[in-house]
Amino acid sequence: MAKNNKAMEQAVLDALRAVRDPDLNNDIVSLNFIKDLKIEDGKVSFAIELTTPACPVKKEMEQWARDAIMTVSGVREVKISMTSAVSRSTAAAGKQSIPGVKNIVAVGSGKGGVGKSTVTVNLAVALAQAGASVGLLDADIYGPNIPLMMGIEGRPHAIDDRIQTLSNHGVRVMSMGFLTSDDTPLIWRGPMLHSVIQQFLHQVDWGELDYLLIDLPPGTGDVQLSLTQTVPLMGAVIVSTPQDVALQDARKAIQMFRQVRVEILGIVENMSYFQCPHCGERTPIFGHGGGAATAAKYDVSFLGEVPIDLALREAGDAGKPIVALDPGSPVAQAFVQIAERVAAQVSIANLTGADKLIIE
Ligand SMILES: Nc1ncnc2c1ncn2[C@@H]1O[C@H](COP(=O)(O)OP(=O)(O)OP(=O)(O)O)[C@@H](O)[C@H]1O
Ligand SMILES: [Mg+2]
């Protein structure tokens, strides 16, 4: 009997080799996704441990695995549980990492006002909704908007010299906005700025995080450049609008990250088009398709497009990210898909290492 089981186990694993992770481009047995395989009286049970809970093809993968196993002779029943363990980046070698934080991802833009904070907030909430542990660091200490957009008021307190984050919508947040009064303009000199960011990274109690997103201040000047060198980043997401000026600045941002050897996870095109709520017609107010074209030109992934949407702006102003407020809306769905693609890109980068960086 035991011998039979061994043979059947092998047959099950062989069948599962037909199931591939389309992002990681390998089969789920080679990727070591199959855990706790048990076979008893023709009843097969196991877990598929993905590299992110925000896997774009989670449901499909379960179905593919079920279909594959049903072809194995002697199988009467299949029980699959879908689990995940987010992979940890090793890309930021040499920089002081944050214990417990697996992947630090910057969101940058080049040009200001393109919706970087809006995108960051909704990606963070979407990843948290998928089941990931997520933090959000507002590195825009000149104009911190994240507290307003996340609907968080209050002051952080310290426990044992560790500053505690404030949370909402399932995301742990730290922002200069928690520490200063509303309308005081903030003027930081370079060294002060660095020490603030260092404190935000290393003296804040982030806990265990799968993803820590960092909303960078706009621009590609010295401040941004040195910030990207200060923070142990595993990758960067670039947000642009479709106008030529914004894309030009996005290209500068790509070059900046490449200069400091931070992998570009991809480009998000925000304000891609306006869809008329009455007739459904799409108007490309700022042009359309420039994000995808830029991504292709620089050989980075295109992560998706977000329409111009009144409810999105209102939700942001009201401290309720649209992904939390109206998860079924097309604009929220766009963010969910982009979040899944970002998570997939993180997994791919962690699997392949940083060796495919192209320095220009
Ligand atoms: N797709 C969109 N549809 C409608 N409004 C949007 C969209 N994206 C962003 N906005 C609005 O545009 C304004 C600017 O967005 P946001 O603050 O996210 O940009 P930013 O790039 O972070 O700006 P800054 O450079 O000042 O940090 C906000 O009022 C936001 O609600
Ligand atoms: Mg911003």
XYZ file of C-alpha atoms and ligand atoms in Angstrom:
392
model
C 0.000 0.000 0.000
C 2.743 2.428 1.034
C 4.576 1.602 -2.173
C 1.437 2.300 -4.173
C 1.101 5.639 -2.455
C 4.674 6.540 -3.338
C 4.003 5.744 -6.982
C 0.792 7.712 -6.921
C 2.529 10.655 -5.250
C 4.994 10.654 -8.102
C 2.174 10.459 -10.632
C 0.408 13.395 -8.969
C 3.585 15.499 -8.975
C 4.235 14.596 -12.601
C 0.706 15.686 -13.488
C 1.159 18.952 -11.580
C 4.209 19.762 -13.673
C 1.766 20.611 -16.429
C 0.598 23.579 -14.366
C 2.705 26.654 -14.932
C 2.892 30.006 -13.212
C 2.596 32.362 -16.198
C 4.489 35.166 -14.440
C 7.314 33.121 -13.022
C 7.425 31.093 -16.210
C 7.979 27.718 -14.617
C 5.879 24.802 -13.403
C 4.483 24.796 -9.884
C 6.407 21.689 -8.830
C 9.780 23.104 -9.867
C 8.835 26.364 -8.180
C 8.347 24.395 -4.956
C 4.752 25.588 -4.579
C 3.372 22.161 -3.596
C 3.252 21.666 0.169
C 1.806 19.005 2.480
C 0.950 16.528 -0.240
C -1.075 13.687 1.258
C -2.668 10.741 -0.472
C -5.030 8.366 1.254
C -7.430 5.940 -0.410
C -7.406 7.934 -3.626
C -7.987 11.194 -1.786
C -5.324 13.737 -2.678
C -4.784 16.861 -0.609
C -2.100 19.547 -0.741
C -1.493 23.288 -0.595
C -0.313 25.496 -3.420
C 1.872 28.107 -1.780
C 2.053 31.129 -4.077
C 4.612 33.920 -3.815
C 1.892 36.499 -3.203
C -1.711 36.464 -1.986
C -2.396 38.986 -4.784
C -1.709 36.418 -7.503
C -3.561 37.388 -10.695
C -4.302 33.763 -11.617
C -4.987 32.252 -8.198
C -8.407 30.819 -9.110
C -7.237 29.571 -12.495
C -4.193 27.926 -10.970
C -6.379 25.978 -8.545
C -8.582 24.831 -11.414
C -5.618 23.868 -13.624
C -4.158 21.819 -10.768
C -7.481 20.095 -10.114
C -7.918 19.278 -13.796
C -4.356 17.950 -14.025
C -4.759 15.643 -11.042
C -8.078 14.241 -12.117
C -6.226 12.682 -15.049
C -4.129 10.550 -12.659
C -5.554 7.064 -12.377
C -6.824 6.095 -8.959
C -7.575 9.676 -7.841
C -11.070 9.930 -6.408
C -11.008 13.260 -4.638
C -8.828 16.380 -4.656
C -8.552 18.970 -1.917
C -6.426 22.014 -2.650
C -5.788 24.932 -0.335
C -4.360 28.092 -1.818
C -1.820 29.739 0.484
C 1.004 32.207 0.004
C 4.354 33.171 1.423
C 5.640 36.416 -0.046
C 9.236 36.136 -1.130
C 11.825 38.398 0.430
C 13.964 40.666 -1.679
C 17.707 40.457 -1.505
C 18.138 43.241 -4.054
C 19.027 45.988 -1.612
C 22.216 44.310 -0.467
C 24.577 46.655 1.292
C 21.844 48.915 2.613
C 20.488 48.536 6.110
C 17.369 46.445 5.685
C 14.376 46.604 7.989
C 13.906 43.391 9.922
C 10.476 41.925 9.231
C 9.946 43.935 6.039
C 10.227 41.722 2.973
C 9.914 44.115 0.023
C 10.276 47.890 -0.109
C 8.815 49.361 -3.267
C 9.038 53.039 -4.201
C 6.367 54.786 -6.202
C 7.878 57.640 -8.173
C 6.810 59.873 -11.003
C 9.203 62.525 -12.125
C 6.460 65.058 -12.723
C 4.306 66.264 -9.825
C 0.550 66.031 -9.681
C 0.219 62.968 -11.886
C -1.617 61.023 -9.204
C 1.300 59.252 -7.582
C -0.114 59.417 -4.069
C -3.552 58.365 -5.320
C -2.039 55.338 -7.056
C 0.150 54.441 -4.053
C -2.758 54.571 -1.628
C -5.021 52.416 -3.790
C -2.288 49.885 -4.529
C -1.568 49.587 -0.812
C -5.227 49.021 0.042
C -5.676 46.556 -2.847
C -2.671 44.497 -1.697
C -3.995 44.518 1.876
C -7.417 43.417 0.654
C -5.780 40.500 -1.144
C -4.438 39.376 2.225
C -0.921 40.832 2.228
C 0.618 42.711 5.166
C 1.171 46.199 3.843
C 2.810 49.395 5.051
C 2.848 52.812 3.433
C 5.570 55.346 4.102
C 4.859 58.885 2.989
C 8.309 60.135 2.008
C 6.826 63.346 0.655
C 7.744 65.257 3.759
C 7.279 68.628 2.044
C 3.649 67.997 1.228
C 2.439 64.866 2.980
C -0.966 63.958 1.528
C -1.191 60.357 2.647
C -2.880 60.984 6.040
C -5.725 62.819 4.288
C -6.033 60.238 1.507
C -5.983 57.323 3.962
C -8.384 59.064 6.322
C -6.009 58.970 9.278
C -5.819 61.636 11.942
C -3.905 61.561 15.165
C -0.411 61.391 16.441
C 1.722 58.300 16.617
C 3.016 57.280 20.023
C 6.144 55.408 20.943
C 6.503 52.091 22.701
C 10.003 51.278 23.936
C 11.474 54.016 21.718
C 9.756 52.595 18.628
C 7.314 54.907 16.863
C 4.019 53.131 16.238
C 2.304 53.358 12.855
C -1.296 54.473 12.470
C -3.562 52.186 10.444
C -6.631 52.417 8.289
C -8.086 50.266 5.499
C -5.749 47.469 6.610
C -2.563 49.464 5.893
C 0.045 50.627 8.418
C 1.054 54.199 7.683
C 3.762 56.652 8.691
C 3.828 60.236 7.478
C 5.327 63.572 8.432
C 1.744 64.749 8.323
C 1.156 62.958 11.643
C 3.857 64.989 13.313
C 3.231 68.530 12.089
C 0.206 70.784 12.144
C -1.901 71.062 9.040
C -0.714 74.010 7.030
C 2.820 74.597 8.175
C 5.034 74.617 5.104
C 7.906 72.280 5.682
C 11.402 73.296 4.782
C 13.990 70.595 5.058
C 17.627 70.748 4.323
C 19.178 67.652 2.810
C 20.723 66.173 5.963
C 17.569 66.739 8.016
C 15.492 65.104 5.342
C 17.741 62.099 5.388
C 17.596 61.697 9.090
C 13.790 61.914 9.007
C 13.589 59.185 6.379
C 16.102 57.074 8.272
C 13.990 57.445 11.395
C 10.848 56.577 9.488
C 12.521 53.439 8.233
C 14.441 52.263 11.247
C 12.747 53.720 14.325
C 9.200 52.996 13.282
C 7.745 49.695 14.405
C 6.624 48.382 11.002
C 6.048 44.858 12.271
C 6.015 42.044 9.737
C 5.322 43.388 6.247
C 5.121 41.711 2.858
C 5.206 45.063 1.069
C 6.213 48.506 2.248
C 5.226 51.074 -0.369
C 6.986 54.419 -0.367
C 5.333 57.478 -1.825
C 8.306 59.529 -3.023
C 8.198 63.290 -3.403
C 7.776 64.366 -7.046
C 10.823 65.094 -9.159
C 14.123 63.535 -10.082
C 16.472 65.985 -8.399
C 19.129 65.432 -5.773
C 16.568 64.896 -3.036
C 14.891 62.017 -4.855
C 18.172 60.561 -5.990
C 19.617 60.461 -2.505
C 16.347 59.168 -1.069
C 16.456 56.240 -3.438
C 19.997 55.571 -2.245
C 19.058 55.862 1.417
C 16.186 53.407 1.297
C 16.792 49.665 0.795
C 14.480 49.502 -2.232
C 13.755 46.283 -4.108
C 12.034 48.076 -6.945
C 10.158 51.072 -8.212
C 6.798 51.702 -9.841
C 6.626 54.738 -12.120
C 3.395 56.690 -12.444
C 2.828 58.905 -15.455
C -0.007 60.591 -17.260
C -0.120 60.205 -21.053
C 1.068 63.749 -21.884
C 4.478 64.127 -23.460
C 5.760 66.322 -20.620
C 4.791 63.781 -17.995
C 6.295 60.954 -20.024
C 9.498 62.905 -20.474
C 9.739 63.201 -16.694
C 8.842 59.519 -16.297
C 11.815 58.677 -18.506
C 14.009 60.761 -16.204
C 12.635 58.818 -13.245
C 13.440 55.507 -14.970
C 16.978 56.692 -15.577
C 17.320 57.876 -11.994
C 16.320 54.498 -10.584
C 18.560 52.667 -13.017
C 21.457 54.895 -12.055
C 21.148 53.674 -8.457
C 20.469 50.099 -9.628
C 16.877 49.924 -8.471
C 14.790 47.626 -10.644
C 11.819 49.207 -12.427
C 8.790 47.026 -11.728
C 6.772 48.855 -14.358
C 4.807 51.898 -15.436
C 1.253 52.865 -14.493
C -0.572 55.259 -16.802
C -2.899 57.424 -14.730
C -5.627 59.670 -16.129
C -5.536 57.531 -19.264
C -8.957 58.499 -20.531
C -12.302 59.811 -19.414
C -15.253 57.500 -19.813
C -18.524 59.346 -20.207
C -20.860 58.116 -17.443
C -23.824 58.610 -19.790
C -22.804 57.204 -23.149
C -19.682 55.224 -22.150
C -17.558 56.912 -24.797
C -13.870 57.171 -23.894
C -12.121 60.502 -24.415
C -8.320 60.518 -24.154
C -8.064 63.931 -22.498
C -4.284 63.818 -22.046
C -3.667 61.552 -25.036
C -3.481 57.789 -24.618
C -1.033 54.937 -24.859
C 2.145 56.880 -24.058
C 2.705 54.859 -20.871
C 2.648 51.555 -22.731
C 4.902 52.943 -25.472
C 7.407 54.238 -22.914
C 7.347 50.901 -21.083
C 8.077 49.086 -24.351
C 10.856 51.503 -25.240
C 12.613 51.019 -21.895
C 11.883 47.309 -21.767
C 9.883 47.467 -18.552
C 6.418 46.106 -17.805
C 3.307 48.128 -18.446
C 1.260 47.672 -15.292
C -2.029 49.123 -16.476
C -4.081 52.248 -16.908
C -6.355 54.187 -14.588
C -9.116 56.380 -16.045
C -9.884 59.942 -14.988
C -12.663 59.404 -12.529
C -14.624 61.859 -10.450
C -15.440 59.342 -7.709
C -11.742 58.469 -7.424
C -10.828 62.071 -6.685
C -13.709 62.560 -4.278
C -12.872 59.332 -2.466
C -9.241 60.411 -2.108
C -10.223 63.787 -0.714
C -12.584 62.098 1.736
C -9.930 59.713 3.080
C -11.607 56.632 1.622
C -9.549 55.136 -1.183
C -11.856 54.030 -3.993
C -10.615 50.439 -3.696
C -12.092 50.383 -0.180
C -15.101 52.611 -0.841
C -16.395 51.047 -4.044
C -14.408 47.860 -4.734
C -16.692 46.769 -7.584
C -16.268 49.966 -9.632
C -14.230 49.749 -12.844
C -11.632 52.183 -11.505
C -11.186 50.119 -8.317
C -10.885 46.985 -10.451
C -8.178 48.713 -12.488
C -6.207 49.296 -9.276
C -6.716 45.687 -8.142
C -5.291 44.435 -11.433
C -2.355 46.822 -11.245
C -1.674 45.704 -7.649
C -1.643 42.074 -8.821
C 0.805 42.937 -11.574
C 3.043 44.801 -9.145
C 2.993 41.800 -6.788
C 3.818 39.507 -9.717
C 6.721 41.741 -10.745
C 8.065 41.668 -7.181
C 7.927 37.855 -7.217
C 9.630 37.718 -10.614
C 12.384 40.105 -9.498
C 12.958 38.110 -6.302
C 13.148 34.883 -8.260
C 15.515 36.066 -10.924
C 17.605 38.417 -8.796
C 18.754 41.859 -9.824
C 21.164 40.562 -12.429
C 19.021 41.540 -15.402
C 19.318 45.250 -14.672
C 20.243 47.296 -17.676
C 22.354 50.290 -16.862
C 22.182 53.068 -19.411
N -7.346 59.056 -12.218
C -7.738 60.165 -11.599
N -8.966 60.679 -11.826
C -9.396 61.820 -11.197
N -8.645 62.495 -10.315
C -7.403 62.019 -10.040
C -6.887 60.829 -10.659
N -5.653 60.620 -10.174
C -5.397 61.599 -9.305
N -6.435 62.458 -9.227
C -6.539 63.686 -8.419
O -5.479 64.556 -8.828
C -4.953 65.240 -7.715
C -3.443 64.962 -7.637
O -3.256 63.602 -7.319
P -2.117 63.119 -6.337
O -2.047 63.991 -5.127
O -2.304 61.666 -6.137
O -0.856 63.393 -7.267
P 0.691 63.333 -6.895
O 1.385 62.909 -8.119
O 0.913 62.540 -5.667
O 0.970 64.854 -6.588
P 2.286 65.494 -5.908
O 3.258 65.598 -7.005
O 1.808 66.807 -5.416
O 2.717 64.572 -4.817
C -5.729 64.762 -6.512
O -6.755 65.660 -6.235
C -6.304 63.424 -6.953
O -7.518 63.112 -6.305
Mg 1.786 63.105 -3.820
